[in-house]
Amino acid sequence: MERILKKTYRTAHPLLWMLLGVGICIFAACGLEMFYTRLFPHIVNEKQILLQSPERVLAFFLFCYYIFLHFVIQPKIIYSFIYKYRFALALAAFLICVALQLHGSSMSIWNTYLFKGDDPSRFQEPLFGLTRGIRSDEWNVFTPLAMSQEFNDYGITNSISRAWPTDMLTIYNQPVWDITLIAKPFYWGYLLLGPAYGLSWFWAGRMIALFLVTFEMFMMLTKGKKGYSVMAAFLIAFAPVVQWWFAINFLIEMLVAGQLAVLMIYHFMNTDHLLKKALYAFVFALCGLAYIFALYPAWMIPLLYVFAVLAVWVIVTNFKNGKRRKAEWFYIAGAFLVIAGIAGFWYLRSEEAFALTMNTVYPGSRVYTGGDGADFLFSYTTNLATPYLATANPCEGAMMYGFFPLTEIIAFTYLVKKKFKDLLVALLLALDMFFLIFAVAGFPVALAKITLLSNTTVRIIPIICLIEIFVFLRILSVTDNPLVQKKWLRIVLVSAGVGISVIAVYSAAHSYYTSILPESMPMAYWVGFVAVMSAFMLYFFVQRRKKLKTIFIICVCLLAFLSGMFVNPVMRTTDAIYDKPLAKAVQEIQEKEPGIWIGADMTSNFLIANGAPTITSTNIFPALERWEMFDENGEKQDIYNRYAHIFLYFTEGETELGPGPSGDTFSLYLNPNDLYRLGVNYICASPGHVIPMENFGGSLTVLYEDQNAKIYRVNPME
């Protein structure tokens, strides 16, 4: 009995220590809360007073108690328990997040533009972290669109967005009651529980699913190496590119669906049970549909290459496992028929939306031939700093820790040693080189189109980083011995790695794209990252035994965690939108007298989140017939035939459409008399927004006003 206790616990009286730990950790949590509320605003240079938060104290307590348990219970017991019950624990974490309505939206940025109210909910501000104004595609487009669906009964066609029938199944495909919902589990919360819980379901579900699926994928890839599989889950789930682009462009859906599809192929190949084969084939079909519905070619195309390589490797290496039966072909055919049938139905239903998008100036006419990626190859070296230091556009430089070009050197050395007999590493390295040539040197237009890479952008670089993660973790899983045996060769390779690390960091620090660099980066950071890269290189040329392996895994997990965890804020509820007086006023007006709205000064997309059909909300498709009223000869189609954020200005002159400050914008200079041509019933703008009334044939009545917004009713022409 005593021996069993020693194997389980590290103290003589574990129960007493665990009870004592509760008090210790409560005290520690209160100290951390005091530290956070007083020092965090100074650390991030934000002039605000943080209120005490019981949720934050509870989070600090759970963190402290988790650490404390390592001093009472043997760590092996803790992690064996977590591994054994990982799915149940993940489900519990998911349910808690949804119950508390926790999410990572930066919606509290609306507090910058709109009045919070005289007695605002404390949930209008983040519990943890900072809101990210740069992620306007999330808080100003994607999230308001999803919320508008609540006022649309989650129908396929939404006339709230753009105040024009808008297809919700493409581009920013949104929660919709439709057959496609079968492959969109992250949207189920919206339809079952409404926007507040649905938003949490969307954020928490995707993060937990990505972590779990990645872990399972690498358990297969590394042949059960739990430590390296956890490291992979951290490297991918907390990758800066995943976190900075978390809510849009569906990168998470692609990573989850692609990896899960490969896992289904693996299990399909390794079971003799026909019912299980049928289940795996069905899940594969759902993964295929989820991947297609993501519909973001810049990542879909290169990721498809990656998952195809993984699938080929799984099929080749597992073909002789289990019994091969004729019934398998029916399951395989059935899976592809499900994919083709539902995807075909989806395409036919949304054919007009696809046609509109493909014929736009932006993004439809874009053809990418590569050749401009060299300056982004080392931008991962800045990613540890961008969550904490001011950066003009950290999103474009967000990557994964693939450690280019160290991984390529390691992989080539490994393949030479193995005489190129590791099929997976060989295939992945070949794909890596193919993508690198495209990204750095570029392809002719014809070749870019044949390979479909013409549909990508420079965002192919994070996919190269992903390939590198697969490569170096595969190599680490094969053996714990040094990559080469000769000491002099080890010294040469490690020295070369140190030199390359210096070049990589120097190149990143002097990048042509200064917008992806944090401001005032201290020299100590660059030196520190050279040390990180050098240590990574060294690890492959030493004996990777117990303690060193544990330290390495912990350090890499910590690097990934600190680079991604604090990118998005932790918010609770949707009060940052629905608790505002303006939100209540808009909903009340729209309920009593429904009408068409137009907005200026950052109000347009806020209006659609509250159910108000708004002409100037982001036009995810161009409303060509509407804008042709002011362009009878079609001379200005290049201005408005695009995905566009619309800037509204009132003018005494004729209504005119003009270019905006970027490719996804245009300006509307509107004569107030044309409000009637557009069918506008309500205007929402800041109180200082000038509406020229001298030659206006109608009149405006103020229905609502606060210090940041004013609502007018457009009265009939006199």
XYZ file of C-alpha atoms in Angstrom:
718
model
C 0.000 0.000 0.000
C 2.798 2.385 0.909
C 4.514 1.647 -2.412
C 1.288 2.454 -4.322
C 0.947 5.740 -2.444
C 4.551 6.680 -3.277
C 3.888 5.976 -6.942
C 0.839 8.222 -6.832
C 1.736 11.009 -4.402
C 4.863 12.983 -3.601
C 3.883 13.822 0.005
C 3.071 11.760 3.092
C -0.338 13.376 3.676
C -1.685 14.211 0.200
C -5.270 15.008 1.223
C -4.115 17.457 3.863
C -1.785 19.150 1.396
C -4.485 19.378 -1.262
C -6.829 21.065 1.231
C -4.047 23.389 2.351
C -3.328 24.121 -1.296
C -6.813 25.562 -1.725
C -6.016 28.322 0.763
C -2.559 28.923 -0.660
C -3.897 29.170 -4.206
C -6.766 31.503 -3.235
C -4.179 33.837 -1.722
C -1.986 33.518 -4.836
C -4.955 34.127 -7.154
C -5.882 37.331 -5.309
C -2.260 38.463 -5.618
C -2.230 37.762 -9.349
C -5.507 39.642 -9.750
C -4.027 42.660 -7.966
C -0.910 42.424 -10.130
C -2.990 42.162 -13.317
C -5.374 45.050 -12.608
C -2.623 47.429 -11.528
C 0.278 46.562 -13.798
C -1.261 45.203 -17.015
C -2.437 48.623 -18.284
C 1.102 49.970 -17.816
C 2.707 46.966 -19.501
C 0.609 47.355 -22.644
C 0.579 51.171 -22.421
C -3.205 51.392 -22.082
C -4.732 54.210 -20.047
C -7.649 52.436 -18.427
C -8.725 51.257 -15.015
C -9.375 47.529 -14.862
C -12.245 46.437 -12.637
C -12.004 43.446 -10.329
C -13.284 40.297 -12.009
C -14.422 37.150 -10.143
C -13.995 35.172 -13.386
C -10.379 36.267 -13.603
C -9.737 35.380 -9.933
C -11.250 31.934 -10.554
C -9.033 31.448 -13.612
C -5.944 32.449 -11.623
C -6.963 30.066 -8.841
C -7.389 27.122 -11.211
C -4.023 27.869 -12.805
C -2.269 28.081 -9.422
C -3.947 24.937 -8.112
C -2.994 23.024 -11.261
C 0.646 23.976 -10.678
C 0.346 23.185 -6.955
C -0.939 19.664 -7.662
C 2.396 18.838 -9.320
C 4.015 19.105 -5.871
C 1.489 16.701 -4.334
C 0.705 14.182 -7.075
C 3.265 12.510 -9.295
C 3.198 14.333 -12.666
C 2.955 11.009 -14.518
C -0.318 10.304 -12.721
C -1.696 13.748 -13.583
C -0.898 13.442 -17.271
C -1.996 9.824 -17.520
C -5.354 10.938 -16.141
C -5.560 13.841 -18.598
C -4.653 11.576 -21.516
C -7.108 8.850 -20.527
C -10.015 11.252 -20.099
C -8.943 13.836 -22.682
C -12.207 13.740 -24.635
C -14.358 14.033 -21.503
C -12.179 16.868 -20.181
C -12.343 18.642 -23.552
C -16.135 18.336 -23.570
C -16.310 19.677 -20.002
C -14.095 22.652 -20.930
C -16.258 23.331 -23.970
C -19.506 23.236 -21.971
C -18.071 25.558 -19.310
C -16.928 28.059 -21.949
C -20.355 28.034 -23.604
C -22.220 28.264 -20.289
C -20.130 31.314 -19.328
C -20.445 32.750 -22.874
C -16.674 33.076 -23.213
C -15.221 34.012 -26.576
C -12.312 35.847 -28.183
C -14.069 38.433 -30.320
C -12.605 41.942 -30.258
C -16.126 43.382 -30.202
C -15.282 45.687 -27.279
C -13.494 47.849 -29.873
C -17.010 49.257 -30.455
C -16.476 51.125 -27.168
C -13.997 53.293 -29.064
C -16.685 54.451 -31.484
C -19.966 54.166 -29.591
C -21.362 55.236 -26.205
C -21.189 52.451 -23.614
C -24.095 53.793 -21.575
C -24.378 55.461 -18.202
C -24.240 52.169 -16.317
C -22.485 49.767 -18.708
C -22.114 46.070 -18.087
C -18.632 45.125 -16.921
C -18.636 42.538 -19.701
C -18.301 45.276 -22.297
C -14.557 45.051 -21.587
C -12.281 41.985 -21.877
C -11.645 39.724 -18.904
C -8.125 39.134 -20.218
C -5.966 40.722 -22.867
C -6.500 43.434 -25.437
C -9.030 44.009 -28.178
C -7.467 44.037 -31.624
C -8.647 46.877 -33.814
C -6.590 45.468 -36.696
C -8.956 42.455 -36.771
C -11.810 44.509 -38.211
C -12.705 41.618 -40.540
C -13.786 39.842 -37.355
C -15.405 42.411 -35.040
C -16.682 44.703 -37.810
C -17.727 42.170 -40.461
C -17.828 38.472 -39.610
C -19.320 38.670 -36.114
C -21.996 41.289 -36.992
C -22.979 39.171 -40.017
C -23.401 36.106 -37.807
C -25.452 38.110 -35.315
C -27.649 39.523 -38.056
C -28.742 35.970 -38.828
C -30.648 35.880 -35.517
C -32.949 38.580 -36.944
C -33.165 36.641 -40.222
C -34.327 33.352 -38.631
C -31.036 31.900 -39.932
C -32.297 31.864 -43.499
C -30.088 31.367 -46.548
C -30.871 34.786 -48.004
C -30.249 37.704 -45.658
C -31.638 41.139 -46.610
C -30.168 42.782 -43.512
C -26.630 42.693 -44.895
C -26.363 45.423 -47.580
C -30.165 45.909 -47.291
C -30.102 43.660 -50.347
C -30.716 39.903 -50.721
C -27.372 38.409 -49.694
C -26.360 34.749 -49.929
C -25.122 33.516 -46.527
C -23.667 30.228 -47.782
C -20.569 31.589 -49.528
C -17.660 33.985 -48.846
C -18.285 34.577 -45.113
C -20.559 31.542 -44.973
C -22.730 31.998 -41.914
C -25.026 29.908 -39.677
C -27.964 28.827 -41.847
C -30.713 26.212 -41.547
C -29.642 24.122 -44.510
C -28.331 20.664 -45.421
C -24.801 22.118 -45.409
C -25.142 22.546 -41.639
C -24.318 18.848 -41.268
C -20.657 19.690 -41.958
C -20.602 22.941 -39.938
C -20.743 21.847 -36.271
C -19.137 25.061 -35.055
C -22.268 26.969 -36.131
C -24.747 24.731 -34.347
C -24.612 26.895 -31.224
C -26.042 29.899 -33.055
C -29.079 27.994 -34.282
C -29.683 26.108 -31.048
C -28.841 28.744 -28.441
C -28.773 32.162 -30.110
C -25.931 34.628 -30.793
C -24.457 35.001 -27.287
C -23.975 31.285 -26.647
C -23.440 30.630 -30.343
C -20.462 32.974 -30.480
C -18.876 31.119 -27.560
C -19.662 27.749 -29.180
C -17.927 28.984 -32.340
C -14.752 30.218 -30.603
C -14.328 27.552 -27.926
C -15.408 24.644 -30.114
C -12.963 25.434 -32.890
C -10.007 25.944 -30.541
C -10.635 22.752 -28.572
C -11.286 20.733 -31.742
C -8.084 21.975 -33.388
C -5.999 21.104 -30.335
C -7.503 17.619 -29.967
C -7.455 16.684 -33.651
C -3.861 17.890 -34.037
C -2.830 15.843 -30.995
C -4.488 12.719 -32.434
C -2.945 13.365 -35.846
C 0.547 13.500 -34.427
C -0.057 10.491 -32.172
C -0.505 8.625 -35.443
C 2.398 10.394 -37.142
C 4.873 9.924 -34.260
C 3.689 6.399 -33.400
C 2.334 7.317 -29.979
C 4.906 9.840 -28.766
C 2.637 11.819 -26.413
C 5.121 14.568 -25.575
C 5.831 15.452 -29.198
C 2.120 15.185 -30.020
C 1.272 17.712 -27.304
C 4.037 19.932 -28.649
C 2.506 19.723 -32.137
C -0.917 20.636 -30.757
C 0.570 23.739 -29.102
C 2.586 24.681 -32.195
C -0.479 24.552 -34.443
C -3.408 25.517 -32.187
C -1.551 28.499 -30.686
C 0.297 29.357 -33.884
C 0.310 33.144 -34.422
C -1.250 32.758 -37.894
C -4.095 30.723 -36.391
C -4.729 33.202 -33.606
C -4.406 36.430 -35.605
C -6.772 35.019 -38.267
C -8.860 32.996 -35.834
C -12.423 33.961 -36.731
C -12.176 34.536 -40.477
C -10.940 32.786 -43.624
C -11.681 29.418 -41.997
C -8.082 28.290 -41.493
C -9.128 26.363 -38.381
C -11.895 24.543 -40.235
C -9.396 23.522 -42.920
C -6.821 22.310 -40.396
C -9.415 20.353 -38.415
C -11.155 18.872 -41.452
C -7.934 18.032 -43.296
C -6.220 16.344 -40.366
C -9.369 14.509 -39.323
C -9.865 13.258 -42.877
C -6.335 11.808 -42.887
C -7.025 10.167 -39.515
C -10.217 8.635 -40.915
C -8.234 7.173 -43.822
C -5.739 5.717 -41.340
C -8.444 4.094 -39.185
C -10.327 2.916 -42.276
C -7.180 1.130 -43.458
C -6.513 -0.458 -40.067
C -9.822 -2.000 -39.085
C -11.589 -5.148 -40.264
C -14.935 -4.069 -38.784
C -17.247 -3.103 -41.648
C -19.504 -0.926 -39.491
C -16.483 1.058 -38.309
C -15.319 1.402 -41.896
C -18.720 2.842 -42.795
C -18.488 5.314 -39.896
C -14.968 6.404 -40.873
C -16.071 6.877 -44.488
C -19.017 9.013 -43.366
C -16.843 11.216 -41.145
C -14.374 11.537 -44.039
C -17.241 12.773 -46.223
C -18.190 15.385 -43.608
C -14.549 16.484 -43.425
C -14.441 16.850 -47.204
C -17.565 18.999 -47.135
C -16.309 21.134 -44.257
C -13.085 21.716 -46.184
C -14.940 22.739 -49.347
C -17.296 25.049 -47.454
C -14.299 26.936 -46.036
C -13.880 28.464 -49.505
C -10.693 30.442 -48.978
C -8.418 29.366 -51.863
C -5.314 31.173 -50.594
C -5.060 28.497 -47.897
C -7.309 25.753 -49.307
C -5.099 25.008 -52.301
C -1.684 24.657 -50.589
C -3.242 22.830 -47.634
C -4.877 20.400 -50.043
C -1.406 19.502 -51.321
C -0.247 18.892 -47.736
C -3.178 16.667 -46.822
C -2.904 14.810 -50.129
C 0.729 13.970 -49.330
C -0.252 12.779 -45.846
C -3.111 10.713 -47.277
C -0.826 9.074 -49.870
C 1.665 8.182 -47.153
C -1.074 6.710 -44.936
C -2.495 4.614 -47.780
C 0.899 3.333 -48.975
C 2.189 2.440 -45.510
C -1.065 0.883 -44.265
C -2.417 -0.801 -47.377
C -1.434 -4.292 -46.228
C -2.926 -3.797 -42.750
C -6.339 -5.330 -42.123
C -8.413 -7.138 -44.677
C -9.079 -5.473 -48.001
C -12.690 -6.175 -48.953
C -14.867 -5.330 -51.936
C -17.350 -3.632 -49.586
C -14.737 -0.973 -48.922
C -15.201 0.374 -52.409
C -18.907 0.952 -51.739
C -18.043 2.953 -48.634
C -15.405 4.944 -50.502
C -17.748 5.598 -53.415
C -20.526 6.504 -50.978
C -18.293 9.031 -49.215
C -17.395 10.774 -52.446
C -21.021 10.697 -53.613
C -22.077 12.430 -50.375
C -19.381 15.060 -50.910
C -20.290 15.566 -54.568
C -24.026 15.602 -53.941
C -24.127 18.101 -51.083
C -21.335 20.271 -52.513
C -23.085 20.285 -55.896
C -26.388 21.234 -54.277
C -24.592 24.019 -52.381
C -22.990 25.324 -55.568
C -26.221 25.313 -57.561
C -28.094 27.036 -54.766
C -25.432 29.767 -54.517
C -24.442 29.905 -58.179
C -25.343 33.594 -58.489
C -23.166 34.476 -55.496
C -20.240 32.551 -56.969
C -20.674 34.313 -60.297
C -20.820 37.719 -58.617
C -17.620 37.017 -56.701
C -15.690 35.610 -59.656
C -16.562 38.660 -61.764
C -15.515 41.255 -59.221
C -12.463 43.467 -59.608
C -11.482 42.391 -56.087
C -11.004 39.567 -55.221
C -12.359 37.776 -58.318
C -9.855 38.912 -60.944
C -6.753 38.244 -58.867
C -4.107 35.915 -60.355
C -1.087 35.239 -58.159
C 2.201 33.981 -59.602
C 4.355 34.045 -56.455
C 7.831 35.525 -56.267
C 7.201 37.980 -53.429
C 7.491 35.683 -50.410
C 11.199 35.953 -49.579
C 10.716 38.813 -47.150
C 8.179 36.810 -45.133
C 10.227 33.639 -44.703
C 11.786 34.871 -41.469
C 8.871 36.891 -40.120
C 8.118 34.099 -37.625
C 11.056 35.428 -35.621
C 8.932 38.479 -34.649
C 5.841 36.513 -33.623
C 6.739 36.191 -29.949
C 6.711 39.993 -29.636
C 3.718 41.028 -31.763
C 1.027 40.208 -29.149
C 2.725 42.605 -26.737
C 4.385 45.366 -28.777
C 2.616 47.850 -31.049
C 2.722 46.651 -34.663
C 1.068 48.298 -37.667
C -0.120 45.004 -39.191
C 0.938 41.930 -37.215
C -1.551 39.721 -39.094
C 0.381 39.664 -42.370
C 3.571 38.594 -40.616
C 1.896 35.939 -38.457
C 3.321 32.462 -39.125
C 3.981 29.115 -37.444
C 7.255 28.038 -35.886
C 8.648 25.944 -38.724
C 12.169 27.361 -38.194
C 13.047 27.896 -41.843
C 15.653 27.045 -43.124
C 16.937 25.001 -40.189
C 14.245 22.378 -40.679
C 15.175 21.960 -44.350
C 18.852 21.393 -43.430
C 17.866 18.915 -40.729
C 15.483 17.089 -43.078
C 18.041 16.768 -45.866
C 20.684 15.510 -43.408
C 18.168 12.990 -42.038
C 17.181 11.723 -45.506
C 20.807 11.287 -46.544
C 21.397 9.257 -43.403
C 18.255 7.175 -44.073
C 19.140 6.880 -47.773
C 15.849 8.642 -48.579
C 13.845 5.683 -47.262
C 11.481 7.740 -45.093
C 8.649 8.254 -47.573
C 6.772 10.843 -45.521
C 9.749 13.147 -44.923
C 10.821 12.784 -48.561
C 7.365 13.701 -49.869
C 6.937 16.603 -47.451
C 10.395 17.988 -48.173
C 9.719 17.811 -51.919
C 6.442 19.687 -51.418
C 8.221 22.189 -49.190
C 10.796 22.889 -51.924
C 8.049 23.179 -54.538
C 6.205 25.802 -52.486
C 9.423 27.655 -51.647
C 10.369 27.963 -55.320
C 6.899 29.312 -56.064
C 6.915 31.751 -53.163
C 10.444 33.074 -53.710
C 11.076 32.808 -57.465
C 7.534 32.660 -58.816
C 5.949 30.620 -61.625
C 4.849 31.586 -65.137
C 1.137 32.384 -65.257
C 0.299 29.140 -67.089
C 2.105 26.958 -64.537
C 0.588 28.873 -61.630
C -2.872 28.219 -63.052
C -2.203 24.541 -63.829
C -1.053 23.928 -60.260
C -3.934 26.087 -58.940
C -1.418 28.133 -56.992
C -2.619 31.182 -58.922
C -5.487 31.203 -56.409
C -3.147 31.624 -53.472
C -1.323 34.670 -52.129
C 1.797 35.239 -50.062
C -0.187 33.492 -47.329
C 1.252 30.282 -48.716
C 4.217 30.964 -46.389
C 2.390 29.803 -43.216
C 1.576 26.549 -45.016
C 5.299 26.071 -45.671
C 5.775 26.553 -41.926
C 3.151 23.871 -41.275
C 4.986 21.430 -43.535
C 8.169 22.115 -41.579
C 6.404 21.265 -38.305
C 5.267 17.943 -39.759
C 8.820 17.289 -40.967
C 10.809 18.020 -37.822
C 8.332 16.251 -35.531
C 8.395 13.187 -37.755
C 12.198 13.170 -37.547
C 12.180 13.620 -33.761
C 9.781 10.708 -33.358
C 12.025 8.246 -35.207
C 14.972 8.179 -32.800
C 16.443 9.907 -29.744
C 19.984 9.546 -31.064
C 21.923 12.444 -32.638
C 21.146 13.044 -36.272
C 24.785 12.371 -37.208
C 27.393 10.387 -35.298
C 30.614 12.119 -36.315
C 31.415 14.894 -33.849
C 33.116 17.143 -36.386
C 30.040 16.988 -38.631
C 27.808 17.808 -35.681
C 29.939 20.846 -34.904
C 29.843 21.991 -38.534
C 26.057 21.607 -38.841
C 25.282 23.232 -35.488
C 27.668 26.100 -36.247
C 25.995 26.554 -39.624
C 22.652 26.582 -37.824
C 23.814 29.342 -35.469
C 25.079 31.390 -38.408
C 21.832 30.927 -40.308
C 19.892 31.917 -37.180
C 21.787 35.200 -37.080
C 21.042 35.799 -40.776
C 17.360 34.938 -40.284
C 16.941 37.330 -37.363
C 18.912 40.084 -39.115
C 16.754 39.673 -42.248
C 13.558 39.882 -40.192
C 14.785 42.961 -38.317
C 15.519 44.728 -41.630
C 12.418 43.564 -43.478
C 11.159 45.695 -46.329
C 7.633 45.227 -44.946
C 8.044 47.388 -41.856
C 4.316 47.129 -41.065
C 4.813 43.556 -39.808
C 7.605 44.584 -37.409
C 6.853 45.590 -33.815
C 7.831 49.127 -32.949
C 10.928 49.699 -30.813
C 11.994 46.059 -30.733
C 14.789 45.759 -28.145
C 18.089 44.236 -29.240
C 17.800 41.724 -26.396
C 14.789 40.186 -28.143
C 16.716 39.568 -31.370
C 19.637 38.073 -29.462
C 17.221 35.903 -27.513
C 15.593 34.595 -30.665
C 18.952 33.714 -32.167
C 19.467 31.649 -29.018
C 16.050 29.989 -29.478
C 16.825 29.004 -33.070
C 20.317 27.818 -32.176
C 18.947 25.673 -29.340
C 16.386 24.183 -31.747
C 19.182 23.236 -34.172
C 21.392 21.836 -31.406
C 18.621 19.589 -30.092
C 18.803 17.397 -33.205
C 22.528 16.718 -32.719
C 22.578 15.580 -29.092
C 21.223 12.611 -27.170
C 17.549 13.452 -26.719
C 16.928 11.619 -23.467
C 14.323 11.963 -20.693
C 15.033 15.270 -18.959
C 16.358 17.065 -22.032
C 13.356 15.911 -24.055
C 10.965 17.125 -21.349
C 12.697 20.504 -21.129
C 12.658 20.903 -24.911
C 8.958 20.033 -25.187
C 8.025 22.412 -22.354
C 10.077 25.249 -23.851
C 8.579 24.847 -27.340
C 5.059 24.629 -25.899
C 5.744 27.781 -23.876
C 7.081 29.567 -26.976
C 3.943 28.673 -28.942
C 1.610 29.494 -26.048
C 3.105 32.934 -25.384
C 3.089 33.737 -29.104
C -0.589 32.944 -29.611
C -2.557 32.804 -26.385
C -2.607 36.559 -25.799
C -3.377 37.609 -29.370
C -7.158 37.650 -28.873
C -8.935 38.954 -25.780
C -11.058 36.767 -23.516
C -14.556 38.260 -23.508
C -17.733 37.192 -21.780
C -21.223 37.686 -23.273
C -22.174 39.929 -26.208
C -22.814 42.970 -23.990
C -20.164 44.915 -25.901
C -22.809 45.121 -28.651
C -26.229 44.485 -27.162
C -25.833 46.378 -23.863
C -25.257 49.685 -25.632
C -28.076 52.286 -25.692
C -27.691 52.600 -29.462
C -28.301 48.858 -29.896
C -31.498 49.032 -27.871
C -32.676 52.101 -29.802
C -32.008 50.498 -33.206
C -33.829 47.300 -32.284
C -36.793 49.210 -30.860
C -37.127 51.448 -33.932
C -36.754 48.530 -36.338
C -39.335 46.491 -34.452
C -41.937 49.299 -34.452
C -41.339 50.735 -37.936
C -39.082 48.488 -40.080
C -37.092 50.319 -42.716
C -33.866 50.668 -44.678
C -30.868 52.224 -42.941
C -27.700 53.951 -44.021
C -24.755 54.484 -41.697
C -21.609 56.575 -41.409
C -18.730 56.880 -38.957
C -18.303 53.185 -38.122
C -21.987 52.491 -37.408
C -23.019 50.468 -40.474
C -22.016 46.967 -39.413
C -23.113 47.652 -35.846
C -26.563 48.300 -37.270
C -26.829 44.923 -39.031
C -25.785 43.165 -35.806
C -28.984 44.654 -34.371
C -31.218 43.598 -37.235
C -31.299 46.856 -39.218
C -30.998 46.409 -43.035
C -28.110 48.737 -43.867
C -27.020 49.782 -47.353
C -23.532 50.830 -46.273
C -22.719 47.688 -44.322
C -19.813 45.770 -45.823
C -20.839 44.671 -49.298
C -19.508 41.127 -49.333
C -21.011 40.988 -52.837
C -21.472 44.092 -54.989
C -25.079 45.318 -55.249
C -24.558 46.201 -58.901
C -28.104 47.299 -59.725
C -28.103 49.724 -56.803
C -24.828 51.427 -57.667
C -25.581 51.502 -61.398
C -28.241 54.115 -60.562
C -25.324 56.522 -60.101
C -23.249 55.117 -62.965
C -25.572 54.839 -65.932
C -22.745 54.365 -68.440
C -20.933 51.749 -66.342
C -17.754 53.819 -66.314
C -17.107 53.336 -62.619
C -17.663 49.606 -62.211
C -14.037 49.202 -61.201
C -14.863 51.277 -58.130
C -17.898 49.421 -56.757
C -17.724 45.967 -58.382
C -15.801 44.528 -55.457
C -15.985 43.209 -51.937
C -16.105 46.579 -50.196
C -16.319 48.527 -46.980
C -18.230 51.706 -47.838
C -17.307 55.165 -46.558
C -20.338 57.476 -46.569
C -20.031 61.256 -46.971
C -22.914 63.651 -47.634
C -22.440 66.304 -50.294
C -24.364 69.202 -51.806
C -23.221 68.148 -55.282
C -24.326 65.189 -57.352
C -24.061 61.729 -55.833
C -20.762 60.183 -56.823
C -18.891 56.928 -56.290
C -15.174 57.245 -55.664
C -12.244 54.984 -54.792
C -11.442 54.251 -51.177
C -8.102 54.108 -49.363
C -7.585 50.385 -50.098
C -8.625 47.675 -52.540
C -11.527 46.503 -50.378
C -13.194 49.925 -50.023
C -14.980 52.641 -51.953
C -16.472 56.018 -51.058
C -20.081 57.099 -51.480
C -20.540 60.874 -51.786
C -24.304 61.118 -51.373
C -26.610 64.023 -52.072
C -29.353 63.850 -49.377
C -32.068 63.980 -52.073
C -30.857 60.601 -53.329
C -31.808 59.041 -50.019
C -35.225 58.547 -51.601
C -33.791 56.822 -54.679
C -32.049 54.401 -52.363
C -35.205 53.897 -50.306
C -33.529 55.010 -47.059
C -35.782 55.424 -44.003
C -33.151 55.964 -41.303
C -29.676 57.496 -41.036
C -27.216 56.685 -38.269
C -24.061 58.774 -37.926
C -22.006 60.613 -35.331
C -23.567 63.863 -33.995
C -20.848 65.869 -35.726
C -21.439 64.329 -39.150
C -22.617 67.134 -41.443
C -25.711 66.503 -43.554
C -26.294 69.470 -45.908
C -29.955 70.499 -45.642
C -30.103 73.687 -47.733
C -31.312 72.064 -50.961
C -32.799 68.959 -49.364
C -36.331 68.347 -50.572
C -37.380 66.446 -47.473
C -36.732 66.663 -43.756
C -35.047 64.682 -40.989
C -36.376 63.941 -37.525
C -33.980 63.032 -34.725
C -35.160 59.823 -33.052
C -32.163 59.133 -30.839
C -28.963 60.873 -29.818
C -26.056 60.199 -27.498
C -22.529 61.538 -27.374
C -21.342 59.224 -30.177
C -24.331 58.497 -32.406
C -27.465 60.084 -33.793
C -30.416 58.432 -35.540
C -32.553 60.385 -38.017
C -35.824 59.404 -39.634
C -35.964 60.416 -43.305
C -39.376 62.010 -43.766
C -41.213 61.976 -47.110
C -40.440 64.712 -49.628
C -42.548 67.789 -49.164
